Short mmCIF file of N, CA and C in Angstrom, two decimals:
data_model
loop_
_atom_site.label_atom_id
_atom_site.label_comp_id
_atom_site.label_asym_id
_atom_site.label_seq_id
_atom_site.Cartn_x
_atom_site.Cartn_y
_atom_site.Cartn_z
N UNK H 231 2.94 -120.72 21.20
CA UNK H 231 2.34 -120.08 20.05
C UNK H 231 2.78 -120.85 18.85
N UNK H 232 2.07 -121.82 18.51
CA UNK H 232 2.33 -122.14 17.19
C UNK H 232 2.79 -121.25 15.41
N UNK H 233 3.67 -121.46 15.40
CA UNK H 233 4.22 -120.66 14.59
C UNK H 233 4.85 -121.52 13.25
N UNK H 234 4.24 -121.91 12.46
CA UNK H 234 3.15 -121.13 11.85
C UNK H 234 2.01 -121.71 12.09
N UNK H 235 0.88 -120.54 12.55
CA UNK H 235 -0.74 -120.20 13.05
C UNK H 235 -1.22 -120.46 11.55
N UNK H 236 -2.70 -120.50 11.86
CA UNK H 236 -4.13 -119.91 10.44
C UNK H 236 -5.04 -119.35 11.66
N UNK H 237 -5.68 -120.02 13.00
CA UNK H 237 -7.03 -119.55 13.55
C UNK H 237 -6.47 -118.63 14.77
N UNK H 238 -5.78 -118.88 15.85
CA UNK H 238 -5.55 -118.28 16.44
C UNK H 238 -3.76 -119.10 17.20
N UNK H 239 -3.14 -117.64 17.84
CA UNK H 239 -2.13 -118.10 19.05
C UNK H 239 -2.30 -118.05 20.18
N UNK H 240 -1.57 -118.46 20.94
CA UNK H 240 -1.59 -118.91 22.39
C UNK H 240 -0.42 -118.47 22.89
N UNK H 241 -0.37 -117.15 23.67
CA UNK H 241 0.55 -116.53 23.57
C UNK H 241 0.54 -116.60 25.62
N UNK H 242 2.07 -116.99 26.29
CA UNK H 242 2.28 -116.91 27.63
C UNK H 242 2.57 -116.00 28.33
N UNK H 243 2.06 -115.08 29.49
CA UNK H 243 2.60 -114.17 29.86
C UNK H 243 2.97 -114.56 31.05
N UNK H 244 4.33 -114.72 31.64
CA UNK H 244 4.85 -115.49 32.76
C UNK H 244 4.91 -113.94 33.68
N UNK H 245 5.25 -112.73 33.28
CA UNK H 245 5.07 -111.60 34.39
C UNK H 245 3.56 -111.80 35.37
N UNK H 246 3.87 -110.96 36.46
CA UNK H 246 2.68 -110.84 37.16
C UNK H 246 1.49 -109.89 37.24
N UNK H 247 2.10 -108.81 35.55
CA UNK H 247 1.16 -107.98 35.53
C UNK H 247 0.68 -108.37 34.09
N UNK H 248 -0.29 -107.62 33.72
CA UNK H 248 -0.54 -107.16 31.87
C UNK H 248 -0.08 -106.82 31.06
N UNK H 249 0.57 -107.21 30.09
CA UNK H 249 1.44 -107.05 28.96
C UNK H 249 0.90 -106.44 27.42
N UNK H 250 1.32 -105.15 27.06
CA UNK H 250 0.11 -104.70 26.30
C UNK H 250 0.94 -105.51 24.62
N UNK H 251 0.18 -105.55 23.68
CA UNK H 251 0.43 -106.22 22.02
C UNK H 251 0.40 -105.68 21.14
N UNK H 252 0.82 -105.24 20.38
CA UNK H 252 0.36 -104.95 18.95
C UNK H 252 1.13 -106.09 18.21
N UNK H 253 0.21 -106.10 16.77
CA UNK H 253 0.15 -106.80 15.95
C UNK H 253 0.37 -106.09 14.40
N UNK H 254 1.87 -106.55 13.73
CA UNK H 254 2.07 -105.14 13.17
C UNK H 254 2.77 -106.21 11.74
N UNK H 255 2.16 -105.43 10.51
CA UNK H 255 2.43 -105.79 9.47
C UNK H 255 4.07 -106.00 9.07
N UNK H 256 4.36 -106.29 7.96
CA UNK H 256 5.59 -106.15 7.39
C UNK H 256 5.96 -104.39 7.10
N UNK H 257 4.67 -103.95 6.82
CA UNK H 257 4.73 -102.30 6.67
C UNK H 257 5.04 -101.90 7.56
N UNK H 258 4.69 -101.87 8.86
CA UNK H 258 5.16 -101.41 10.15
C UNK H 258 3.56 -100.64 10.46
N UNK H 259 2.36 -101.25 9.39
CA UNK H 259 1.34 -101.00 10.16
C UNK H 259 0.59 -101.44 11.57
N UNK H 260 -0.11 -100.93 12.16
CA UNK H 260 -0.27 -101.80 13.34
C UNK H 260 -1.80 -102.20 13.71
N UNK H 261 -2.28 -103.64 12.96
CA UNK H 261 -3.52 -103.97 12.89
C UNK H 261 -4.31 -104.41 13.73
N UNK H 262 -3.67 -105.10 14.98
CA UNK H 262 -4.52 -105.03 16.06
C UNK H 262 -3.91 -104.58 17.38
N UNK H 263 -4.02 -104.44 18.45
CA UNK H 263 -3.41 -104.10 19.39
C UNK H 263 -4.27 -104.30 20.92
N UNK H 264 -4.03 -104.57 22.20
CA UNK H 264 -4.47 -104.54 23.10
C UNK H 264 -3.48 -105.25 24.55
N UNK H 265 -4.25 -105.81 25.18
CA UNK H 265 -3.65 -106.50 26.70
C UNK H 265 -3.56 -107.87 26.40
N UNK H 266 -2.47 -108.10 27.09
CA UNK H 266 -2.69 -109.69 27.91
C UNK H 266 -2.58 -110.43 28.86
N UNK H 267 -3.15 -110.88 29.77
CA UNK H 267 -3.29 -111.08 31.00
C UNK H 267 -2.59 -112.28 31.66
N UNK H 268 -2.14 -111.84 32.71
CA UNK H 268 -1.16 -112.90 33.19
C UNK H 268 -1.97 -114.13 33.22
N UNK H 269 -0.64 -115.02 33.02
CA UNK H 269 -0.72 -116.63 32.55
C UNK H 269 -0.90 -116.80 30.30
N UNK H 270 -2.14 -117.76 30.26
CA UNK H 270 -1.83 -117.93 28.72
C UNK H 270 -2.89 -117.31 28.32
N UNK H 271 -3.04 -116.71 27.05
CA UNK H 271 -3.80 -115.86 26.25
C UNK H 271 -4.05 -116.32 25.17
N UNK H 272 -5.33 -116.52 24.31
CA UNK H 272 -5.72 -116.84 22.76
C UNK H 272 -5.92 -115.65 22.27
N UNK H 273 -5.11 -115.10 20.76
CA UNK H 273 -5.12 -114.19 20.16
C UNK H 273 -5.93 -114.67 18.40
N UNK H 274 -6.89 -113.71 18.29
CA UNK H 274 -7.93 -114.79 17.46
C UNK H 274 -7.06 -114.20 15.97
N UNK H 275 -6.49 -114.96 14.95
CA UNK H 275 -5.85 -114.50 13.93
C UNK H 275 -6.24 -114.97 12.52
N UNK H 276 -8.07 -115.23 12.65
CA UNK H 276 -8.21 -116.10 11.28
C UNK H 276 -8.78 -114.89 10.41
N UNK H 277 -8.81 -113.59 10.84
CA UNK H 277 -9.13 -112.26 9.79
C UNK H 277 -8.03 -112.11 9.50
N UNK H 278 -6.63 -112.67 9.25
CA UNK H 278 -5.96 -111.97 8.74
C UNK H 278 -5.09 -112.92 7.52
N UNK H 279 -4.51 -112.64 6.05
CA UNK H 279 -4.29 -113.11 5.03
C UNK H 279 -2.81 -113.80 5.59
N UNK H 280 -2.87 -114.99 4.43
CA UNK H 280 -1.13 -115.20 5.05
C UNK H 280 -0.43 -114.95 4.41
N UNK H 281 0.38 -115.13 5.41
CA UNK H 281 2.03 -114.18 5.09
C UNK H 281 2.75 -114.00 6.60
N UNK H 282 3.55 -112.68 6.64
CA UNK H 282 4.25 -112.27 7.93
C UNK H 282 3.90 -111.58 7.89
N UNK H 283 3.98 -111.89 9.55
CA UNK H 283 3.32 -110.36 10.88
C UNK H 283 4.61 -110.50 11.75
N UNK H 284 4.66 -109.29 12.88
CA UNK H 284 5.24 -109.21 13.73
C UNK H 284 4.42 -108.95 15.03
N UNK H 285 4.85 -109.71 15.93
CA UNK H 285 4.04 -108.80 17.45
C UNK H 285 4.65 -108.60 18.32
N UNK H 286 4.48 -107.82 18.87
CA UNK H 286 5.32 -106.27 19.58
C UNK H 286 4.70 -106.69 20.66
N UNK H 287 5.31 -107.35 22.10
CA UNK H 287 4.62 -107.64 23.23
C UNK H 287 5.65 -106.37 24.31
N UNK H 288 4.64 -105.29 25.29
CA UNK H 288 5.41 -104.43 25.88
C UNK H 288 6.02 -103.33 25.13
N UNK H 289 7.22 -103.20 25.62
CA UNK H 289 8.13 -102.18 24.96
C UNK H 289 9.38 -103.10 24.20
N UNK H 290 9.80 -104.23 24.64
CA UNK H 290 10.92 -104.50 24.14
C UNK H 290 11.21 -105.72 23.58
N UNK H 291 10.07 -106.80 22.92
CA UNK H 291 10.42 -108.34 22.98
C UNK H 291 9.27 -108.25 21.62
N UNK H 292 9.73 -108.43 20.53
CA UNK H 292 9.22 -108.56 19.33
C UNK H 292 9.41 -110.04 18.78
N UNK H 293 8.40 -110.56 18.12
CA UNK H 293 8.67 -111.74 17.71
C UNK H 293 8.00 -111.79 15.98
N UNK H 294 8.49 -112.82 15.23
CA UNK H 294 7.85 -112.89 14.00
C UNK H 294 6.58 -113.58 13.86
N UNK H 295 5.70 -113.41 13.36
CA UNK H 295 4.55 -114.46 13.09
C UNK H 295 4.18 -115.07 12.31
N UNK H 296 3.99 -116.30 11.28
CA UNK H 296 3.84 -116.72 10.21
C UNK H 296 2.44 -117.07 9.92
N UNK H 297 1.57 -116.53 8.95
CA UNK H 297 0.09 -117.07 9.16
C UNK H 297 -0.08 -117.74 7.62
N UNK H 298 -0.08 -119.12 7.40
CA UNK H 298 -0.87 -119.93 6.45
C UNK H 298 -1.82 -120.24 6.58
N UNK H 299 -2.73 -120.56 5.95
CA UNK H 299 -4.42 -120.92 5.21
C UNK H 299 -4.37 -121.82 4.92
#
């Protein structure tokens, strides 16, 4: 996952099942959210302004996101 993104990430899911996402502001809003399917995933991120995000993969493995234009 390129970090820092503008169009989209490429996010790996090495488990053997589906890993659910949210995509969650500095507010602790949560603007997108869904699955990701085992192996690699494109998460499309050019609707969103830059700055920092966080994404919440599962229950327990949070990471930061940086999005420039």
């Amino acid at each position: 996952f390129p970090n820092p993104a503008n169009e989209k990430v490429v996010v790996t899911n090495g488990s053997s099942f589906p890993l659910s996402y949210e995509l969650i502001t500095v507010s602790g809003i949560v603007i997108q959210s869904g699955m990701i399917g085992v192996g690699k995933t494109s998460l499309d991120i050019q609707h969103l302004s830059e700055g920092i995000y966080f994404v919440k993969f599962g229950e327990k493995e949070l990471r930061k996101l940086i999005v420039k234009k």
